[in-house]
Each structure stands twice: as C-alpha cells, then as structure tokens.
Short mmCIF file of C-alpha atoms in Angstrom, two decimals:
data_model
loop_
_atom_site.label_atom_id
_atom_site.label_comp_id
_atom_site.label_asym_id
_atom_site.label_seq_id
_atom_site.Cartn_x
_atom_site.Cartn_y
_atom_site.Cartn_z
CA MET A 1 37.84 34.18 -34.77
CA ALA A 2 34.62 33.21 -36.65
CA LEU A 3 35.19 29.56 -35.54
CA PHE A 4 35.43 30.64 -31.89
CA SER A 5 32.30 32.54 -32.22
CA CYS A 6 30.48 29.53 -33.57
CA THR A 7 31.64 27.35 -30.81
CA ARG A 8 30.68 29.85 -28.31
CA LEU A 9 27.22 29.91 -29.76
CA GLY A 10 27.08 26.07 -29.84
CA SER A 11 28.16 25.54 -26.13
CA ARG A 12 25.51 27.85 -24.55
CA SER A 13 22.54 29.68 -25.96
CA VAL A 14 23.23 33.22 -26.65
CA LEU A 15 19.80 34.20 -25.04
CA ALA A 16 20.60 32.10 -21.93
CA SER A 17 23.58 34.44 -21.25
CA LEU A 18 21.26 37.39 -22.02
CA SER A 19 18.88 36.43 -19.35
CA ARG A 20 21.49 36.96 -16.66
CA PHE A 21 20.95 40.60 -17.28
CA PRO A 22 17.13 41.44 -16.66
CA ALA A 23 17.26 45.00 -17.92
CA ARG A 24 18.73 43.78 -21.23
CA LEU A 25 16.23 41.02 -21.41
CA ASN A 26 13.27 43.24 -21.41
CA SER A 27 14.62 45.08 -24.52
CA VAL A 28 15.49 41.85 -26.04
CA ASN A 29 11.83 40.83 -25.58
CA TYR A 30 10.49 43.86 -27.32
CA ALA A 31 12.96 43.41 -30.07
CA GLN A 32 11.70 39.72 -30.33
CA ALA A 33 8.07 40.72 -30.44
CA ALA A 34 8.78 43.30 -32.98
CA SER A 35 10.78 40.77 -35.32
CA ASN A 36 8.12 37.97 -34.86
CA ALA A 37 10.91 35.62 -33.60
CA PRO A 38 9.70 32.79 -31.47
CA LYS A 39 9.60 33.67 -27.65
CA ILE A 40 11.72 31.53 -25.42
CA THR A 41 10.96 31.34 -21.88
CA PHE A 42 13.17 29.63 -19.30
CA VAL A 43 11.39 27.46 -16.57
CA LYS A 44 13.25 25.82 -13.74
CA PHE A 45 13.30 22.11 -14.36
CA GLU A 46 10.71 20.04 -12.47
CA PRO A 47 10.92 16.24 -12.38
CA PRO A 48 7.71 14.60 -13.72
CA LYS A 49 5.11 13.97 -10.84
CA GLU A 50 5.01 10.40 -9.84
CA GLU A 51 1.44 9.15 -10.41
CA HIS A 52 0.00 5.75 -9.59
CA HIS A 53 -0.41 3.68 -12.82
CA ASP A 54 -4.19 3.44 -12.46
CA VAL A 55 -4.60 7.10 -11.63
CA ARG A 56 -2.55 8.05 -14.74
CA ASN A 57 -4.35 5.72 -16.95
CA ALA A 58 -7.79 6.69 -15.52
CA LYS A 59 -7.00 10.34 -16.20
CA LEU A 60 -6.02 9.30 -19.86
CA ASN A 61 -9.26 7.46 -20.33
CA ARG A 62 -7.53 4.37 -21.64
CA PRO A 63 -9.74 1.22 -21.66
CA LEU A 64 -8.81 -1.87 -19.91
CA SER A 65 -8.39 -4.90 -22.23
CA PRO A 66 -10.60 -7.81 -21.81
CA HIS A 67 -9.63 -10.50 -19.37
CA LEU A 68 -12.10 -12.82 -17.83
CA THR A 69 -14.61 -12.77 -20.58
CA ILE A 70 -12.13 -13.76 -23.26
CA TYR A 71 -9.40 -15.94 -21.65
CA SER A 72 -9.89 -19.51 -22.65
CA PHE A 73 -10.36 -21.77 -19.53
CA GLN A 74 -7.75 -24.14 -18.75
CA LEU A 75 -8.06 -27.18 -16.45
CA THR A 76 -5.49 -25.56 -14.17
CA ALA A 77 -7.50 -22.36 -13.51
CA VAL A 78 -10.79 -24.04 -13.37
CA LEU A 79 -9.70 -26.38 -10.62
CA SER A 80 -8.16 -23.56 -8.86
CA ILE A 81 -11.40 -21.30 -8.74
CA THR A 82 -13.42 -24.50 -7.83
CA HIS A 83 -11.14 -24.94 -5.02
CA ARG A 84 -11.91 -21.36 -3.91
CA ALA A 85 -15.73 -21.62 -4.47
CA THR A 86 -15.90 -24.95 -2.61
CA GLY A 87 -13.94 -23.39 0.08
CA MET A 88 -16.41 -20.60 0.48
CA MET A 89 -19.36 -23.05 0.51
CA LEU A 90 -17.79 -24.98 3.26
CA THR A 91 -17.39 -21.87 5.14
CA THR A 92 -21.19 -21.06 4.89
CA TYR A 93 -21.88 -24.66 6.00
CA ALA A 94 -19.78 -24.00 9.06
CA SER A 95 -21.30 -20.59 9.67
CA ALA A 96 -24.86 -21.98 9.08
CA LEU A 97 -24.38 -24.77 11.57
CA GLY A 98 -22.74 -22.41 14.08
CA ILE A 99 -25.20 -19.57 13.95
CA GLY A 100 -28.05 -21.87 13.42
CA ALA A 101 -27.19 -23.69 16.69
CA LEU A 102 -26.99 -20.28 18.36
CA VAL A 103 -30.33 -18.83 17.32
CA SER A 104 -32.57 -21.83 16.69
CA GLN A 105 -34.90 -22.88 19.54
CA ASN A 106 -34.76 -26.52 18.98
CA ASP A 107 -32.00 -29.12 18.86
CA ILE A 108 -30.59 -30.37 15.49
CA SER A 109 -32.34 -33.71 16.25
CA HIS A 110 -35.76 -31.79 15.74
CA TYR A 111 -34.66 -30.67 12.09
CA ILE A 112 -33.43 -34.26 11.43
CA THR A 113 -36.90 -35.51 12.37
CA MET A 114 -38.57 -32.86 10.19
CA ILE A 115 -36.49 -34.06 7.11
CA GLU A 116 -37.39 -37.61 7.88
CA GLY A 117 -41.05 -36.68 8.07
CA LEU A 118 -40.91 -35.48 4.58
CA ASN A 119 -40.58 -39.18 3.54
CA LEU A 120 -38.28 -38.67 0.64
CA SER A 121 -37.28 -41.64 -1.47
CA PRO A 122 -33.77 -43.06 -0.74
CA ALA A 123 -32.66 -42.00 -4.22
CA THR A 124 -33.57 -38.28 -3.42
CA LEU A 125 -31.91 -38.56 -0.02
CA PHE A 126 -28.73 -39.94 -1.60
CA LEU A 127 -28.75 -37.27 -4.19
CA ALA A 128 -29.28 -34.51 -1.54
CA LYS A 129 -26.45 -35.92 0.36
CA VAL A 130 -24.11 -36.18 -2.78
CA ILE A 131 -24.83 -32.45 -3.41
CA ILE A 132 -24.06 -31.41 0.24
CA ALA A 133 -20.91 -33.61 0.41
CA ALA A 134 -19.50 -32.67 -2.91
CA PRO A 135 -17.74 -29.50 -1.91
CA LEU A 136 -16.23 -31.28 1.12
CA GLY A 137 -14.87 -34.08 -1.04
CA TYR A 138 -13.46 -31.68 -3.73
CA HIS A 139 -11.91 -29.17 -1.41
CA PHE A 140 -10.36 -32.12 0.80
CA ALA A 141 -8.83 -33.76 -2.33
CA ASN A 142 -7.58 -30.64 -3.92
CA GLY A 143 -6.21 -29.41 -0.61
CA ILE A 144 -4.00 -32.45 -0.29
CA ARG A 145 -2.85 -31.63 -4.21
CA HIS A 146 -2.00 -28.06 -2.85
CA LEU A 147 -0.12 -29.44 0.17
CA TYR A 148 1.81 -31.77 -2.29
CA TRP A 149 2.67 -28.74 -4.33
CA ASP A 150 3.87 -26.82 -1.16
CA THR A 151 6.80 -29.37 -1.16
CA ALA A 152 7.87 -28.11 -4.60
CA LYS A 153 6.99 -31.51 -6.17
CA GLY A 154 4.52 -32.33 -8.97
CA LEU A 155 4.63 -28.79 -10.56
CA SER A 156 5.40 -29.81 -14.12
CA ILE A 157 2.53 -29.28 -16.52
CA LYS A 158 2.17 -33.01 -17.20
CA GLU A 159 2.07 -33.70 -13.49
CA VAL A 160 -0.34 -30.98 -12.80
CA TYR A 161 -2.83 -32.41 -15.35
CA SER A 162 -2.38 -35.93 -14.19
CA THR A 163 -2.80 -35.24 -10.50
CA GLY A 164 -5.76 -32.92 -11.50
CA TYR A 165 -7.57 -35.81 -13.06
CA ALA A 166 -6.52 -38.21 -10.17
CA MET A 167 -7.75 -35.56 -7.76
CA LEU A 168 -11.25 -35.35 -9.51
CA GLY A 169 -11.55 -39.08 -9.22
CA ALA A 170 -10.65 -39.07 -5.51
CA ALA A 171 -13.05 -36.14 -4.94
CA ALA A 172 -15.81 -38.21 -6.39
CA ALA A 173 -14.86 -41.27 -4.37
CA ILE A 174 -14.82 -39.33 -1.11
CA THR A 175 -18.22 -37.67 -1.92
CA LEU A 176 -19.85 -41.02 -2.78
CA PHE A 177 -18.44 -42.42 0.47
CA LEU A 178 -19.65 -39.54 2.49
CA ALA A 179 -23.21 -39.73 0.94
CA ALA A 180 -23.50 -43.37 1.58
CA LEU A 181 -22.78 -43.18 5.31
CA MET B 1 30.45 -34.02 -15.21
CA PRO B 2 27.04 -34.43 -16.98
CA LYS B 3 27.34 -35.46 -20.59
CA LEU B 4 27.33 -32.74 -23.05
CA SER B 5 24.23 -34.46 -24.73
CA GLU B 6 22.41 -34.38 -21.54
CA ARG B 7 22.78 -30.70 -21.06
CA PHE B 8 21.98 -29.93 -24.63
CA HIS B 9 18.61 -31.76 -24.15
CA LYS B 10 17.89 -29.89 -21.12
CA ILE B 11 18.41 -26.73 -22.71
CA ILE B 12 16.37 -27.71 -25.87
CA ARG B 13 13.48 -28.91 -23.65
CA PHE B 14 12.96 -25.33 -22.66
CA SER B 15 12.72 -24.02 -26.20
CA PHE B 16 9.43 -25.97 -26.79
CA ARG B 17 5.99 -24.28 -26.03
CA ASN B 18 4.07 -26.09 -23.27
CA TYR B 19 0.68 -26.87 -24.87
CA SER B 20 -2.23 -28.06 -22.79
CA SER B 21 -2.98 -31.73 -23.54
CA LYS B 22 -6.07 -31.20 -25.66
CA THR B 23 -4.56 -29.64 -28.83
CA GLU B 24 -1.85 -32.53 -29.08
CA THR B 25 -4.18 -35.34 -29.74
CA LYS B 26 -6.58 -33.62 -32.54
CA PRO B 27 -5.85 -35.04 -35.96
CA LYS B 28 -4.78 -32.41 -38.56
CA LYS B 29 -7.61 -31.60 -40.84
CA ASP B 30 -7.37 -29.39 -43.80
CA VAL B 31 -8.86 -25.81 -43.13
CA ASP B 32 -9.58 -23.53 -45.92
CA PRO B 33 -6.71 -21.09 -46.21
CA CYS B 34 -9.11 -18.06 -46.40
CA ARG B 35 -9.35 -17.02 -42.82
CA THR B 36 -11.24 -14.51 -40.84
CA PHE B 37 -9.08 -12.59 -38.48
CA LYS B 38 -11.07 -10.79 -35.63
CA ILE B 39 -8.81 -8.16 -34.26
CA TYR B 40 -9.31 -5.85 -31.41
CA ARG B 41 -9.27 -2.16 -32.56
CA PHE B 42 -9.13 0.98 -30.52
CA GLY B 43 -8.23 4.30 -32.19
CA GLY B 44 -6.46 5.78 -29.11
CA ILE B 45 -7.75 8.26 -26.40
CA LEU B 46 -7.87 11.05 -28.86
CA SER B 47 -10.12 9.18 -31.35
CA LYS B 48 -13.07 9.35 -28.82
CA GLU B 49 -14.24 5.93 -30.18
CA GLN B 50 -15.11 2.63 -28.28
CA PRO B 51 -13.05 -0.36 -28.64
CA LYS B 52 -14.38 -2.76 -31.14
CA ILE B 53 -13.47 -5.97 -32.96
CA GLN B 54 -12.86 -5.78 -36.60
CA SER B 55 -12.97 -8.57 -39.07
CA TYR B 56 -10.34 -9.05 -41.77
CA GLU B 57 -10.24 -11.73 -44.55
CA LEU B 58 -6.92 -13.07 -45.40
CA ASP B 59 -5.65 -16.05 -47.43
CA VAL B 60 -3.05 -17.50 -45.20
CA SER B 61 -1.31 -19.31 -48.11
CA THR B 62 0.02 -15.88 -49.27
CA CYS B 63 1.80 -15.05 -45.98
CA GLY B 64 4.39 -16.62 -43.78
CA LYS B 65 3.02 -19.24 -41.37
CA MET B 66 3.33 -17.27 -38.14
CA VAL B 67 0.66 -14.94 -36.78
CA LEU B 68 3.08 -11.91 -36.88
CA ASP B 69 3.29 -12.63 -40.71
CA ALA B 70 -0.57 -12.52 -40.94
CA LEU B 71 -0.68 -9.38 -38.89
CA ILE B 72 1.91 -7.74 -41.19
CA LYS B 73 0.03 -8.78 -44.25
CA ILE B 74 -3.36 -7.25 -42.78
CA LYS B 75 -1.48 -4.13 -42.01
CA ASP B 76 -0.44 -3.85 -45.67
CA LYS B 77 -4.27 -3.64 -46.40
CA ASP B 78 -5.13 -1.60 -43.39
CA PRO B 79 -2.17 0.49 -42.43
CA THR B 80 -3.96 1.91 -39.23
CA LEU B 81 -3.62 -1.48 -37.48
CA THR B 82 -1.15 -0.91 -34.66
CA PHE B 83 0.89 -3.65 -32.94
CA ARG B 84 4.44 -4.19 -31.42
CA ARG B 85 6.97 -6.36 -32.92
CA SER B 86 10.84 -6.36 -33.32
CA CYS B 87 12.95 -9.41 -33.57
CA ARG B 88 10.48 -11.68 -35.33
CA GLU B 89 12.24 -14.64 -33.72
CA GLY B 90 10.75 -14.79 -30.18
CA ILE B 91 13.77 -13.31 -28.24
CA CYS B 92 12.73 -9.70 -27.72
CA GLY B 93 9.27 -10.12 -26.24
CA SER B 94 7.62 -7.33 -27.89
CA CYS B 95 4.79 -9.03 -29.84
CA ALA B 96 2.88 -10.68 -26.87
CA ILE B 97 -0.69 -10.88 -27.78
CA ASN B 98 -3.87 -12.99 -26.71
CA LEU B 99 -4.55 -15.51 -29.55
CA GLN B 100 -7.78 -17.59 -29.21
CA GLY B 101 -7.83 -16.87 -25.63
CA MET B 102 -4.31 -17.79 -24.82
CA ASN B 103 -1.34 -15.59 -24.49
CA CYS B 104 1.53 -16.07 -26.85
CA LEU B 105 4.37 -14.31 -29.05
CA SER B 106 2.89 -13.73 -32.31
CA CYS B 107 6.27 -14.09 -34.19
CA ILE B 108 6.75 -17.86 -33.05
CA THR B 109 3.17 -18.93 -32.81
CA GLU B 110 1.78 -20.61 -36.07
CA ILE B 111 -1.62 -19.43 -37.41
CA PRO B 112 -3.87 -22.04 -35.81
CA PRO B 113 -6.04 -24.21 -38.03
CA ALA B 114 -9.26 -22.56 -37.40
CA LYS B 115 -11.56 -20.72 -39.71
CA THR B 116 -11.78 -17.68 -37.30
CA ILE B 117 -8.85 -16.25 -35.54
CA THR B 118 -9.39 -13.88 -32.67
CA ILE B 119 -6.47 -11.55 -31.62
CA LEU B 120 -6.81 -9.41 -28.65
CA PRO B 121 -4.30 -7.50 -26.54
CA LEU B 122 -2.78 -8.95 -23.33
CA PRO B 123 -5.63 -9.23 -20.92
CA HIS B 124 -6.22 -6.59 -18.04
CA MET B 125 -3.79 -4.00 -19.21
CA TYR B 126 -4.62 -0.50 -20.29
CA VAL B 127 -4.69 -0.18 -24.10
CA ILE B 128 -2.78 2.60 -25.64
CA ARG B 129 -3.94 1.71 -29.19
CA ASP B 130 -5.19 -1.47 -30.94
CA LEU B 131 -2.95 -4.23 -29.73
CA VAL B 132 -0.32 -2.06 -27.95
CA VAL B 133 -0.69 -2.03 -24.04
CA ASP B 134 0.78 0.08 -21.29
CA MET B 135 3.58 -2.06 -19.69
CA THR B 136 4.82 0.46 -17.37
CA HIS B 137 3.75 -1.14 -14.07
CA PHE B 138 5.02 -4.54 -15.29
CA PHE B 139 8.61 -3.17 -15.82
CA ASN B 140 8.29 -1.11 -12.53
CA GLY B 141 7.70 -4.37 -10.83
CA TYR B 142 10.75 -5.97 -12.41
CA ASP B 143 12.95 -3.23 -11.61
CA SER B 144 11.92 -3.26 -7.81
CA ILE B 145 13.39 -6.90 -7.38
CA ARG B 146 16.93 -5.36 -8.15
CA PRO B 147 17.66 -7.54 -11.25
CA TYR B 148 21.32 -7.19 -11.20
CA LEU B 149 24.33 -9.02 -9.31
CA VAL B 150 25.21 -7.74 -5.83
CA ARG B 151 28.64 -8.63 -4.53
CA LYS B 152 29.34 -7.82 -0.88
CA ASN B 153 33.15 -7.76 -0.48
CA ASP B 154 34.51 -7.24 -4.03
CA GLY B 155 35.99 -3.79 -4.66
CA ALA B 156 34.59 -3.38 -8.05
CA ILE B 157 32.54 -5.83 -10.09
CA GLY B 158 33.95 -6.54 -13.43
CA LYS B 159 37.61 -6.56 -12.53
CA THR B 160 37.90 -10.39 -12.43
CA GLN B 161 35.75 -13.20 -13.59
CA LEU B 162 33.43 -14.74 -11.14
CA ALA B 163 33.71 -18.67 -10.85
CA GLN B 164 30.69 -20.73 -11.02
CA SER B 165 30.45 -24.51 -11.25
CA ILE B 166 28.53 -26.08 -14.05
CA LYS B 167 25.98 -27.49 -11.73
CA ASP B 168 25.41 -24.00 -10.24
CA ASN B 169 25.11 -22.55 -13.75
CA GLU B 170 22.44 -25.24 -14.76
CA LYS B 171 20.27 -24.11 -11.84
CA MET B 172 19.65 -21.03 -13.92
CA VAL B 173 18.62 -22.80 -17.12
CA GLY B 174 14.92 -22.19 -17.43
CA LEU B 175 15.11 -18.97 -15.59
CA TYR B 176 17.58 -16.74 -17.51
CA GLU B 177 15.87 -17.13 -20.89
CA CYS B 178 12.89 -15.29 -19.78
CA VAL B 179 12.29 -12.23 -22.26
CA LEU B 180 9.92 -10.26 -20.24
CA CYS B 181 7.08 -10.61 -22.86
CA SER B 182 4.53 -10.71 -19.79
CA CYS B 183 2.41 -13.43 -21.30
CA CYS B 184 2.59 -15.33 -18.08
CA SER B 185 1.81 -12.30 -15.80
CA THR B 186 -1.04 -11.19 -18.03
CA SER B 187 -2.44 -14.74 -17.91
CA CYS B 188 -2.56 -14.83 -14.13
CA PRO B 189 -5.92 -14.00 -12.54
CA SER B 190 -4.23 -13.03 -9.25
CA TYR B 191 -2.14 -10.57 -11.27
CA TRP B 192 -5.29 -9.27 -12.86
CA TRP B 193 -6.95 -8.45 -9.42
CA ASN B 194 -3.80 -7.53 -7.50
CA GLY B 195 -1.37 -6.33 -10.22
CA ARG B 196 -0.31 -3.42 -8.34
CA ARG B 197 1.12 -5.20 -5.33
CA PHE B 198 1.53 -8.70 -6.57
CA LEU B 199 4.73 -8.90 -8.71
CA GLY B 200 3.46 -11.44 -11.03
CA PRO B 201 5.12 -14.70 -12.34
CA ALA B 202 7.63 -13.11 -14.65
CA THR B 203 9.13 -10.85 -11.92
CA LEU B 204 9.08 -13.70 -9.44
CA LEU B 205 10.78 -15.95 -11.96
CA HIS B 206 13.59 -13.25 -12.28
CA ALA B 207 13.70 -12.71 -8.38
CA TYR B 208 14.26 -16.42 -8.11
CA ARG B 209 16.97 -16.35 -10.83
CA TRP B 210 18.89 -13.78 -8.78
CA VAL B 211 18.27 -15.41 -5.51
CA ILE B 212 19.66 -18.93 -6.56
CA ASP B 213 22.51 -17.30 -8.62
CA SER B 214 25.61 -18.77 -6.75
CA ARG B 215 27.63 -15.55 -7.63
CA ASP B 216 24.99 -13.27 -5.80
CA ASP B 217 25.83 -12.23 -2.17
CA ASP B 218 22.62 -10.46 -1.24
CA THR B 219 20.27 -13.45 -0.94
CA GLU B 220 19.03 -12.62 2.43
CA GLN B 221 18.11 -9.08 1.66
CA ARG B 222 16.45 -10.17 -1.57
CA LEU B 223 14.29 -12.85 0.36
CA TYR B 224 13.67 -10.22 3.10
CA GLU B 225 12.15 -7.71 0.61
CA LEU B 226 9.70 -10.34 -0.70
CA ARG B 227 8.32 -11.06 2.87
CA ASP B 228 4.68 -9.59 2.72
CA SER B 229 1.43 -11.12 1.87
CA PHE B 230 1.21 -9.54 -1.62
CA LYS B 231 4.62 -9.52 -3.39
CA ALA B 232 5.07 -13.24 -3.77
CA PHE B 233 2.48 -15.00 -1.72
CA LYS B 234 -0.71 -13.75 -3.65
CA CYS B 235 0.48 -16.53 -6.01
CA HIS B 236 -2.19 -19.18 -5.35
CA THR B 237 -0.69 -21.84 -7.79
CA ILE B 238 -3.32 -21.25 -10.44
CA MET B 239 -0.59 -22.32 -13.00
CA ASN B 240 -1.90 -20.34 -16.05
CA CYS B 241 1.59 -18.88 -16.26
CA SER B 242 3.31 -21.99 -17.03
CA LEU B 243 0.75 -22.87 -19.64
CA ALA B 244 1.05 -19.36 -21.33
CA CYS B 245 4.93 -19.07 -21.31
CA PRO B 246 5.82 -18.98 -25.16
CA LYS B 247 9.43 -19.94 -24.25
CA GLY B 248 8.44 -23.08 -22.44
CA LEU B 249 9.56 -21.81 -19.07
CA HIS B 250 8.13 -22.74 -15.79
CA PRO B 251 7.24 -19.89 -13.65
CA ALA B 252 4.97 -21.91 -11.19
CA LYS B 253 7.76 -24.03 -10.22
CA ALA B 254 10.35 -21.28 -9.68
CA ILE B 255 7.68 -19.34 -7.59
CA MET B 256 7.17 -22.33 -5.44
CA ASN B 257 10.91 -22.75 -4.86
CA LEU B 258 11.02 -19.00 -4.14
CA LYS B 259 8.38 -19.34 -1.64
CA ARG B 260 10.06 -21.97 0.16
CA LEU B 261 13.16 -19.95 0.38
CA ILE B 262 11.22 -16.87 1.59
CA SER B 263 9.55 -18.79 4.27
CA GLY B 264 12.80 -20.43 5.39
CA LEU B 265 11.81 -24.15 4.71
CA ASP B 266 14.74 -24.34 2.18
CA LYS B 267 17.99 -22.70 2.37
CA LYS B 268 20.04 -21.50 -0.61
CA PRO B 269 22.89 -23.94 -1.27
CA VAL B 270 26.48 -22.82 -0.71
CA PRO B 271 28.21 -22.24 -4.02
CA GLU B 272 30.25 -25.16 -5.14
CA ILE B 273 33.11 -23.02 -6.22
CA ASP B 274 33.95 -19.88 -4.44
CA PRO B 275 32.97 -17.01 -6.97
CA GLY B 276 36.06 -15.02 -5.89
CA LYS B 277 38.51 -17.76 -6.76
CA PHE B 278 40.18 -15.93 -9.67
CA LYS B 279 40.80 -12.82 -7.62
CA SER B 280 44.62 -12.91 -7.20
CA GLY B 281 45.40 -11.85 -3.59
CA GLY B 282 46.76 -8.27 -3.20
CA ASP B 283 46.84 -7.86 -6.98
CA SER B 284 44.74 -4.95 -8.12
CA GLY B 285 44.29 -6.34 -11.61
CA SER B 286 47.32 -5.23 -13.32
CA GLY B 287 47.07 -8.37 -15.62
CA LYS B 288 50.47 -9.48 -15.12
CA ASN B 289 49.78 -12.28 -12.60
CA LYS B 290 46.32 -13.21 -13.84
CA LYS B 291 46.03 -16.74 -15.07
CA CYS B 292 43.91 -17.00 -18.17
CA CYS B 293 43.10 -20.76 -17.62
CA PRO B 294 42.66 -22.06 -14.00
#
C-alpha cells in the first residue's frame, strides 16, 4: 500500500491533480501561504519564440569578434578583393566616358588636344597611361583565371598560388602593352 | 581496382594542414621559450565590460607543444579564461580559434615559433565569453541542407545494406571528414558580410557530400533548394576557406563542383552499383535468405 502511494506520487504531481478542483486549490493556496511552502503555478507550454540570430544577439548586447582588422592577408583574398576593386574602377571609366560624352559640349578630340597642349614628357605620359591601363590589365588577366576556375580546374592551393603569380605577370604585360600603344 | 597503397596515400594527404607557401620556406630559428600570449578577453554580457586583449607570459617548454596545451596552462594560472575544447585530437571541432590571424583548431596546431602569440575568437561571430562564440546560425545553416540520406523507394532505411562501389566511395574522401569546426566559414569574407543567407563553405561542402553520394536519391530536390543567388552563389572563390581548413579539406573545390551541378553544367553520374542490390526481392528481411557476402 505504501509502495503504491509512492508510485502515485512519482507518476503525477499531487498538486497537479489538485488543480483540477478549483475550489480546493484556493484553500490549498492559503494553506501553502501559511506554511511558507514554495508556490507552484502552472502555465500552458509556449514554444520559444523564433528570433533572428542578429536580433537575439543584439538584444543580448554581445560584441562581434574582430574580423577584417585581425585576419591575416593571404594572396588568395588579396587578389580577389583587387579583382573587385579594379572591376569598380573599370565601371567608373565606362560611366565617365559615357556620361562625359553625354554632358560635355566638345568632342573627345578637344580634350585630347588639351592634354597634348600640356606638353608632358614622354615618361610622364607613359606613367599616366600605365596607371590608367593597370585596372584593365589586372581585371582581364584575373577574369581569365576566374573562367578557368569555373571549369572546376586549377582549384588546388598550389595551383591557385602558381596561377596567381602567373596572372600578375600577365597583368603587368598587358598593362605595359596597352600603355605603349 | 586501385592499389591499397594509392587509396591510403589519398586519405593521408587530407590529414595534412594546408599551409600557405610562405611559412614552409622559412628556416627554423630558435625562439626563446618564454612567450607572450595575447588573448581576447570578454567577461560576458553581465560583466558590463568592454572586450580587451590580455597578455600572459608563459614558458612553452613547461607545457605540451599544441596551442591548446598552452591555453590550459594559462587557465591554471587564470581560471577565468574560457574556451571550448573536447577531444584534444582534432576530431570534434570544438576548439576552433583565430591564431596569428588564421583560423585553426588549437588542439592540433603547434605553438608557432614567434615571441608574441595572438589568440582571438573566430572572426565575425557574436562572442559569448572570451574565446567562446555563438555558433547557432552556423549549425542552423547546416541543418537546412538536410544532411541525411534520402531514399525514394525503399520501405525503411536500415533494413538492408546499401551497395556502393569503391570508386563511388572515394568520391566522398575529402568531404566526409569535415568536423564542422567552422574555421573555413568564419574565414570567408563573403560569409562575414552575408552570413545569414549565404550558407558558407562548411555547409556547402556537406551539401556537395550528400549530392554526390551515390546512395542518395534526392539529388534533384537538393540541387533545386540551392538555386538562389545567396545560398551557394555568394561564393566568389576567395579561397580563404581551403587555406584555413585544419583538416586539409578543400571546400573551394567542392563548392565549384556543386555550383556546376546546380547550374546544370554537370550531371551527377549514375551509381556504378545499384544501391538496392542487396535487397532480396519480396523478402521483408527475415534474415533467412540474406547473403552475408555478395
């Protein structure tokens, strides 16, 4: 009999069965309050609200670990970001030429005559042409490397580094060729 | 049938860490064993303090040669230092940290021969405390690619063995060894900026692993689920991932193969052996007619 009572207690909380009788519950509460027993309230289960990861962490005021400032620069990442930067520069070239042609009153030959009028030394002119052609040379050579990767070839670390250096050489060659024109 | 030694070498190759070319050519010089460890400290959100870098002096000849050994030795002196660790052999992926600017597993990375050693948590992750970061969205991304076998017409998975040829099994070498340490994903700048929608190299490596598994039937649906501009195609082949992987795996190559499969340029090859080969027809698996050796 005692064992049976113990198992009854273990399988379901005695107070849970009490809560099915509201009148009885009130008296139990008074009894509990009087005896300083811990007060147990029963709340319907609510699954935790799904919050976006960033929202939850922002609410918790957690700091973000450092990334760009601390991560060591590898050739792979540097070449990749330069590819993006040169792409943006080429876009500005194209936009400048396009919008310039639209808004300027004169033909482009006018501006070329203006630059010729500055009488710069051939060395300075060559240097200026190298600087302007550099994004094009780099982006073109790296673009070919990217297309090579799209065939799923040349993706091992060793090949990425060796094609990377080869690409830098090719970019320099294209730049010098364009500047010499 | 490829030679046993060839297969052995292929598997061994993946156990080596991929280092960038510069560290291999430097000659070994003797560094004073008394090193300075600069470790990122943050007391947690209730401590109301700002994250800072704390310096510890340690004689590395008094501890084991891995970074985890040094961290444990420092913790003996300063018990408030908090970091994750479990297996101490590079198989659980708990102890991923950023060491000297590169992500690695502290239990299998030797203490570098430098006077000052900087230890930071994984980049661009919310810091819970010191070197412990919140990995929730990383694991949610992994769960979203359904990393389990899906068979279409089998009654119940697990009743019979699924057949797979050795060549098909070798396709998964270099993919199944991933321990989800997130060294690669947290080294990827694309994952830093787009981490909520871009899945990251680790998850994409696993997605590829399930796609090319010859026993899996749900390839079309798996590839269809990856067809948007963020999940897989935010990879710009920056290749920081393959450099960071402490197990020597190659996420960049797997992602490129996966992209080709998603876009339809490549097709998943037909399995060499039918995976349902060992299913005896009409037998519900009573065991009487099953052959133990084919």
